[in-house]
C-alpha atoms as an extended CHARMM CRD file, in Angstrom:
* protein
*
       167  EXT
         1         1  UNK       CA              9.5260000000      -14.3420000000       17.6310000000  PROA      1               0.0000000000
         2         2  UNK       CA             11.0710000000      -11.1440000000       16.2800000000  PROA      2               0.0000000000
         3         3  UNK       CA             12.3960000000       -8.7210000000       18.8310000000  PROA      3               0.0000000000
         4         4  UNK       CA             10.6900000000       -5.3950000000       18.3820000000  PROA      4               0.0000000000
         5         5  UNK       CA             11.7890000000       -1.9170000000       19.3630000000  PROA      5               0.0000000000
         6         6  UNK       CA             10.2440000000       -0.0390000000       22.2060000000  PROA      6               0.0000000000
         7         7  UNK       CA              8.6140000000        2.8240000000       20.2930000000  PROA      7               0.0000000000
         8         8  UNK       CA              4.8660000000        2.6690000000       20.9000000000  PROA      8               0.0000000000
         9         9  UNK       CA              3.7660000000        6.1200000000       19.6760000000  PROA      9               0.0000000000
        10        10  UNK       CA              4.8370000000        8.5350000000       16.9680000000  PROA      10              0.0000000000
        11        11  UNK       CA              5.2080000000       11.8570000000       18.7390000000  PROA      11              0.0000000000
        12        12  UNK       CA              7.4280000000       14.9100000000       19.1000000000  PROA      12              0.0000000000
        13        13  UNK       CA              8.0240000000       15.4840000000       15.3860000000  PROA      13              0.0000000000
        14        14  UNK       CA              6.3380000000       18.9160000000       15.1970000000  PROA      14              0.0000000000
        15        15  UNK       CA              9.6260000000       20.8380000000       14.8250000000  PROA      15              0.0000000000
        16        16  UNK       CA             10.9760000000       18.6620000000       12.0190000000  PROA      16              0.0000000000
        17        17  UNK       CA              8.9860000000       20.0590000000        9.0950000000  PROA      17              0.0000000000
        18        18  UNK       CA             11.8260000000       19.4650000000        6.6230000000  PROA      18              0.0000000000
        19        19  UNK       CA             12.1720000000       15.7780000000        7.5090000000  PROA      19              0.0000000000
        20        20  UNK       CA             12.0580000000       13.6420000000        4.3520000000  PROA      20              0.0000000000
        21        21  UNK       CA             12.5150000000       10.0680000000        5.6260000000  PROA      21              0.0000000000
        22        22  UNK       CA             11.3680000000        8.1710000000        8.7070000000  PROA      22              0.0000000000
        23        23  UNK       CA             12.1110000000        4.5370000000        9.4880000000  PROA      23              0.0000000000
        24        24  UNK       CA             10.1050000000        3.2320000000       12.4440000000  PROA      24              0.0000000000
        25        25  UNK       CA             10.0930000000       -0.3980000000       11.3330000000  PROA      25              0.0000000000
        26        26  UNK       CA             10.3280000000       -3.2180000000       13.8820000000  PROA      26              0.0000000000
        27        27  UNK       CA              8.7250000000       -1.3160000000       16.7360000000  PROA      27              0.0000000000
        28        28  UNK       CA              5.5160000000       -1.6310000000       18.7440000000  PROA      28              0.0000000000
        29        29  UNK       CA              3.3480000000        0.9360000000       16.9590000000  PROA      29              0.0000000000
        30        30  UNK       CA             -0.3700000000        0.2010000000       16.8270000000  PROA      30              0.0000000000
        31        31  UNK       CA             -1.6200000000        3.4930000000       15.3320000000  PROA      31              0.0000000000
        32        32  UNK       CA             -0.3160000000        5.8450000000       12.6380000000  PROA      32              0.0000000000
        33        33  UNK       CA             -0.3490000000        9.2870000000       14.2460000000  PROA      33              0.0000000000
        34        34  UNK       CA              1.7710000000       12.3860000000       14.8660000000  PROA      34              0.0000000000
        35        35  UNK       CA              2.7920000000       12.9210000000       11.2450000000  PROA      35              0.0000000000
        36        36  UNK       CA              0.6020000000       15.9320000000       10.3940000000  PROA      36              0.0000000000
        37        37  UNK       CA              3.4750000000       18.4250000000       10.6960000000  PROA      37              0.0000000000
        38        38  UNK       CA              5.6790000000       16.7010000000        8.0900000000  PROA      38              0.0000000000
        39        39  UNK       CA              4.6760000000       18.1580000000        4.6930000000  PROA      39              0.0000000000
        40        40  UNK       CA              8.0250000000       17.2470000000        3.1080000000  PROA      40              0.0000000000
        41        41  UNK       CA              8.0410000000       13.5780000000        4.1010000000  PROA      41              0.0000000000
        42        42  UNK       CA              8.9070000000       11.4440000000        1.0590000000  PROA      42              0.0000000000
        43        43  UNK       CA              9.5680000000        8.0180000000        2.5900000000  PROA      43              0.0000000000
        44        44  UNK       CA              7.8350000000        6.3710000000        5.5570000000  PROA      44              0.0000000000
        45        45  UNK       CA              8.7420000000        2.8830000000        6.7400000000  PROA      45              0.0000000000
        46        46  UNK       CA              6.3380000000        1.4590000000        9.3310000000  PROA      46              0.0000000000
        47        47  UNK       CA              6.9620000000       -2.2030000000        8.4950000000  PROA      47              0.0000000000
        48        48  UNK       CA              6.8280000000       -4.9370000000       11.1330000000  PROA      48              0.0000000000
        49        49  UNK       CA              4.7450000000       -3.1540000000       13.7520000000  PROA      49              0.0000000000
        50        50  UNK       CA              1.2360000000       -3.8880000000       15.0650000000  PROA      50              0.0000000000
        51        51  UNK       CA             -0.6890000000       -1.3120000000       13.0210000000  PROA      51              0.0000000000
        52        52  UNK       CA             -4.2540000000       -2.3970000000       12.2720000000  PROA      52              0.0000000000
        53        53  UNK       CA             -5.5170000000        0.4120000000       10.0260000000  PROA      53              0.0000000000
        54        54  UNK       CA             -4.2610000000        2.9220000000        7.4810000000  PROA      54              0.0000000000
        55        55  UNK       CA             -4.9880000000        6.3250000000        8.9800000000  PROA      55              0.0000000000
        56        56  UNK       CA             -3.1760000000        9.5060000000        9.9830000000  PROA      56              0.0000000000
        57        57  UNK       CA             -1.5790000000        9.9530000000        6.5660000000  PROA      57              0.0000000000
        58        58  UNK       CA             -3.8850000000       12.4960000000        4.8670000000  PROA      58              0.0000000000
        59        59  UNK       CA             -1.4860000000       15.4250000000        5.2630000000  PROA      59              0.0000000000
        60        60  UNK       CA              1.4640000000       13.5870000000        3.6650000000  PROA      60              0.0000000000
        61        61  UNK       CA              0.8680000000       14.8270000000        0.1410000000  PROA      61              0.0000000000
        62        62  UNK       CA              4.5820000000       14.5990000000       -0.7820000000  PROA      62              0.0000000000
        63        63  UNK       CA              4.8930000000       10.9700000000        0.3520000000  PROA      63              0.0000000000
        64        64  UNK       CA              6.3020000000        8.7910000000       -2.4450000000  PROA      64              0.0000000000
        65        65  UNK       CA              7.2850000000        5.5600000000       -0.6760000000  PROA      65              0.0000000000
        66        66  UNK       CA              5.2250000000        3.8580000000        2.0390000000  PROA      66              0.0000000000
        67        67  UNK       CA              6.0910000000        0.5300000000        3.6240000000  PROA      67              0.0000000000
        68        68  UNK       CA              3.3630000000       -0.9990000000        5.8010000000  PROA      68              0.0000000000
        69        69  UNK       CA              4.4230000000       -4.6340000000        5.3750000000  PROA      69              0.0000000000
        70        70  UNK       CA              4.2330000000       -6.9990000000        8.3250000000  PROA      70              0.0000000000
        71        71  UNK       CA              1.4010000000       -5.3400000000       10.2290000000  PROA      71              0.0000000000
        72        72  UNK       CA             -2.2310000000       -6.3170000000       10.9400000000  PROA      72              0.0000000000
        73        73  UNK       CA             -3.9560000000       -4.1500000000        8.3250000000  PROA      73              0.0000000000
        74        74  UNK       CA             -7.1780000000       -5.6340000000        6.9510000000  PROA      74              0.0000000000
        75        75  UNK       CA             -8.5260000000       -2.7880000000        4.7640000000  PROA      75              0.0000000000
        76        76  UNK       CA             -7.2200000000       -0.2210000000        2.2800000000  PROA      76              0.0000000000
        77        77  UNK       CA             -9.4410000000        2.8070000000        2.9160000000  PROA      77              0.0000000000
        78        78  UNK       CA            -10.6690000000        5.3780000000        0.3950000000  PROA      78              0.0000000000
        79        79  UNK       CA             -8.7200000000        8.0100000000        2.3420000000  PROA      79              0.0000000000
        80        80  UNK       CA             -5.4940000000        6.6230000000        0.8480000000  PROA      80              0.0000000000
        81        81  UNK       CA             -6.3740000000        8.7150000000       -2.2190000000  PROA      81              0.0000000000
        82        82  UNK       CA             -4.9870000000       11.7510000000       -0.3410000000  PROA      82              0.0000000000
        83        83  UNK       CA             -1.4680000000       10.4010000000       -0.9610000000  PROA      83              0.0000000000
        84        84  UNK       CA             -1.2890000000       11.9380000000       -4.4340000000  PROA      84              0.0000000000
        85        85  UNK       CA              2.5020000000       11.5630000000       -4.7800000000  PROA      85              0.0000000000
        86        86  UNK       CA              2.6710000000        7.9080000000       -3.7220000000  PROA      86              0.0000000000
        87        87  UNK       CA              4.7240000000        5.8170000000       -6.1710000000  PROA      87              0.0000000000
        88        88  UNK       CA              5.5870000000        2.7250000000       -4.1100000000  PROA      88              0.0000000000
        89        89  UNK       CA              3.2920000000        0.9480000000       -1.6500000000  PROA      89              0.0000000000
        90        90  UNK       CA              4.4170000000       -2.1390000000        0.2170000000  PROA      90              0.0000000000
        91        91  UNK       CA              1.6180000000       -3.7740000000        2.1700000000  PROA      91              0.0000000000
        92        92  UNK       CA              2.7130000000       -7.4250000000        2.1500000000  PROA      92              0.0000000000
        93        93  UNK       CA              2.2550000000       -9.7440000000        5.1420000000  PROA      93              0.0000000000
        94        94  UNK       CA             -0.8900000000       -8.1010000000        6.4470000000  PROA      94              0.0000000000
        95        95  UNK       CA             -4.4990000000       -9.2600000000        6.7990000000  PROA      95              0.0000000000
        96        96  UNK       CA             -6.0280000000       -7.8180000000        3.6270000000  PROA      96              0.0000000000
        97        97  UNK       CA             -9.2010000000       -9.7410000000        2.8320000000  PROA      97              0.0000000000
        98        98  UNK       CA            -11.3430000000       -7.4430000000        0.6430000000  PROA      98              0.0000000000
        99        99  UNK       CA            -10.3170000000       -7.5070000000       -3.0030000000  PROA      99              0.0000000000
       100       100  UNK       CA            -12.5700000000       -4.5360000000       -3.7220000000  PROA      100             0.0000000000
       101       101  UNK       CA            -10.2640000000       -2.3520000000       -1.5760000000  PROA      101             0.0000000000
       102       102  UNK       CA             -7.7090000000       -2.5620000000       -4.4050000000  PROA      102             0.0000000000
       103       103  UNK       CA             -9.9610000000       -0.1230000000       -6.2910000000  PROA      103             0.0000000000
       104       104  UNK       CA             -9.1210000000        2.5430000000       -3.7140000000  PROA      104             0.0000000000
       105       105  UNK       CA             -5.5720000000        2.5700000000       -5.0920000000  PROA      105             0.0000000000
       106       106  UNK       CA             -6.7410000000        3.4550000000       -8.6040000000  PROA      106             0.0000000000
       107       107  UNK       CA             -6.9650000000        7.1430000000       -7.6770000000  PROA      107             0.0000000000
       108       108  UNK       CA             -3.2330000000        7.3020000000       -6.9030000000  PROA      108             0.0000000000
       109       109  UNK       CA             -1.9710000000        8.7020000000      -10.2230000000  PROA      109             0.0000000000
       110       110  UNK       CA              1.7300000000        8.0000000000       -9.6200000000  PROA      110             0.0000000000
       111       111  UNK       CA              1.4610000000        4.5320000000       -8.0600000000  PROA      111             0.0000000000
       112       112  UNK       CA              3.7850000000        2.3360000000      -10.0970000000  PROA      112             0.0000000000
       113       113  UNK       CA              4.9060000000       -0.4050000000       -7.6610000000  PROA      113             0.0000000000
       114       114  UNK       CA              2.6400000000       -2.4060000000       -5.3570000000  PROA      114             0.0000000000
       115       115  UNK       CA              3.5370000000       -5.2910000000       -3.0760000000  PROA      115             0.0000000000
       116       116  UNK       CA              0.5740000000       -7.3130000000       -1.7860000000  PROA      116             0.0000000000
       117       117  UNK       CA              1.9890000000      -10.8170000000       -1.3370000000  PROA      117             0.0000000000
       118       118  UNK       CA              1.3570000000      -12.9160000000        1.7920000000  PROA      118             0.0000000000
       119       119  UNK       CA             -2.0930000000      -11.4780000000        2.4900000000  PROA      119             0.0000000000
       120       120  UNK       CA             -5.3080000000      -13.5230000000        2.6020000000  PROA      120             0.0000000000
       121       121  UNK       CA             -6.3320000000      -11.9460000000       -0.7390000000  PROA      121             0.0000000000
       122       122  UNK       CA             -3.1010000000      -13.3100000000       -2.2450000000  PROA      122             0.0000000000
       123       123  UNK       CA             -4.7690000000      -16.7240000000       -2.3180000000  PROA      123             0.0000000000
       124       124  UNK       CA             -7.3540000000      -15.4700000000       -4.8130000000  PROA      124             0.0000000000
       125       125  UNK       CA             -6.4290000000      -17.0260000000       -8.1410000000  PROA      125             0.0000000000
       126       126  UNK       CA             -7.2710000000      -14.0250000000      -10.2690000000  PROA      126             0.0000000000
       127       127  UNK       CA             -5.7580000000      -11.3850000000       -7.9770000000  PROA      127             0.0000000000
       128       128  UNK       CA             -2.9690000000      -10.3590000000      -10.3520000000  PROA      128             0.0000000000
       129       129  UNK       CA             -5.2470000000       -9.7500000000      -13.3640000000  PROA      129             0.0000000000
       130       130  UNK       CA             -7.7680000000       -8.0090000000      -11.1050000000  PROA      130             0.0000000000
       131       131  UNK       CA             -5.0940000000       -5.6320000000       -9.7810000000  PROA      131             0.0000000000
       132       132  UNK       CA             -3.7130000000       -4.9640000000      -13.2630000000  PROA      132             0.0000000000
       133       133  UNK       CA             -7.1950000000       -4.0700000000      -14.4900000000  PROA      133             0.0000000000
       134       134  UNK       CA             -8.0560000000       -2.0090000000      -11.3900000000  PROA      134             0.0000000000
       135       135  UNK       CA             -4.7940000000        0.0010000000      -11.4820000000  PROA      135             0.0000000000
       136       136  UNK       CA             -3.8920000000        0.2950000000      -15.1760000000  PROA      136             0.0000000000
       137       137  UNK       CA             -0.9000000000        2.5800000000      -14.5660000000  PROA      137             0.0000000000
       138       138  UNK       CA              0.8460000000        0.0210000000      -12.2980000000  PROA      138             0.0000000000
       139       139  UNK       CA              4.2580000000       -1.1790000000      -13.5920000000  PROA      139             0.0000000000
       140       140  UNK       CA              5.3120000000       -3.7260000000      -10.9540000000  PROA      140             0.0000000000
       141       141  UNK       CA              3.1640000000       -6.0370000000       -8.8230000000  PROA      141             0.0000000000
       142       142  UNK       CA              4.7120000000       -8.2180000000       -6.1160000000  PROA      142             0.0000000000
       143       143  UNK       CA              8.1710000000       -7.7100000000       -7.5880000000  PROA      143             0.0000000000
       144       144  UNK       CA              7.1920000000       -8.7790000000      -11.1130000000  PROA      144             0.0000000000
       145       145  UNK       CA              7.0590000000       -6.3560000000      -14.0430000000  PROA      145             0.0000000000
       146       146  UNK       CA              3.7000000000       -5.8770000000      -15.7240000000  PROA      146             0.0000000000
       147       147  UNK       CA              4.3990000000       -5.9390000000      -19.4460000000  PROA      147             0.0000000000
       148       148  UNK       CA              2.2090000000       -4.4620000000      -22.1840000000  PROA      148             0.0000000000
       149       149  UNK       CA              1.1320000000       -7.8930000000      -23.4450000000  PROA      149             0.0000000000
       150       150  UNK       CA             -0.0180000000       -8.8280000000      -19.9360000000  PROA      150             0.0000000000
       151       151  UNK       CA             -2.1360000000       -5.6500000000      -19.8320000000  PROA      151             0.0000000000
       152       152  UNK       CA             -3.6390000000       -6.6190000000      -23.1920000000  PROA      152             0.0000000000
       153       153  UNK       CA             -4.4210000000      -10.2070000000      -22.1880000000  PROA      153             0.0000000000
       154       154  UNK       CA             -5.9980000000       -9.0820000000      -18.9020000000  PROA      154             0.0000000000
       155       155  UNK       CA             -8.2360000000       -6.6050000000      -20.7250000000  PROA      155             0.0000000000
       156       156  UNK       CA             -9.2320000000       -9.3250000000      -23.1860000000  PROA      156             0.0000000000
       157       157  UNK       CA             -9.9840000000      -11.7860000000      -20.3750000000  PROA      157             0.0000000000
       158       158  UNK       CA            -12.1210000000       -9.3770000000      -18.3660000000  PROA      158             0.0000000000
       159       159  UNK       CA            -14.0700000000       -7.9120000000      -21.2790000000  PROA      159             0.0000000000
       160       160  UNK       CA            -15.6000000000      -11.2610000000      -22.2220000000  PROA      160             0.0000000000
       161       161  UNK       CA            -19.0130000000      -11.4770000000      -20.4780000000  PROA      161             0.0000000000
       162       162  UNK       CA            -18.8340000000      -15.2620000000      -19.9830000000  PROA      162             0.0000000000
       163       163  UNK       CA            -15.6380000000      -14.8790000000      -17.9370000000  PROA      163             0.0000000000
       164       164  UNK       CA            -17.3490000000      -12.5550000000      -15.4270000000  PROA      164             0.0000000000
       165       165  UNK       CA            -19.9420000000      -15.1850000000      -14.5810000000  PROA      165             0.0000000000
       166       166  UNK       CA            -17.2340000000      -17.5320000000      -13.2750000000  PROA      166             0.0000000000
       167       167  UNK       CA            -15.8850000000      -14.9490000000      -10.8360000000  PROA      167             0.0000000000
């Protein structure tokens, strides 16, 4: 059992509008809250907590790096599209089960690195090609570069009608 910190709520940050980084990993957070007054936040690390849903982030339009790994998150909501500056999303070791939620990341124009490993959806055999097709501007998935020839082969695989029937 990992020893966790004692922080249970994100609060008292209203006066820190110029704050650019927050690391609250390895605590006892269950909800993402109290971040609305941080318009300049670039990096947020909430890894290894007990967070069950992605919420409370809409106002973080400057956020570039978000680490939610090691939580209890089961869905990637459409509201994640508000994070227009997001480049790196780590959401490994969660409870993601709906492959269609990956499509909600497509609207993040700057997303270039995504970490999904050790989620229930990671056991889906065609997850990597699905993600590459769903988020064409992605450069790195689960620590592995996505090369141009992989993009091409994925497009070729998924454009053949007989392949769709097997999925």
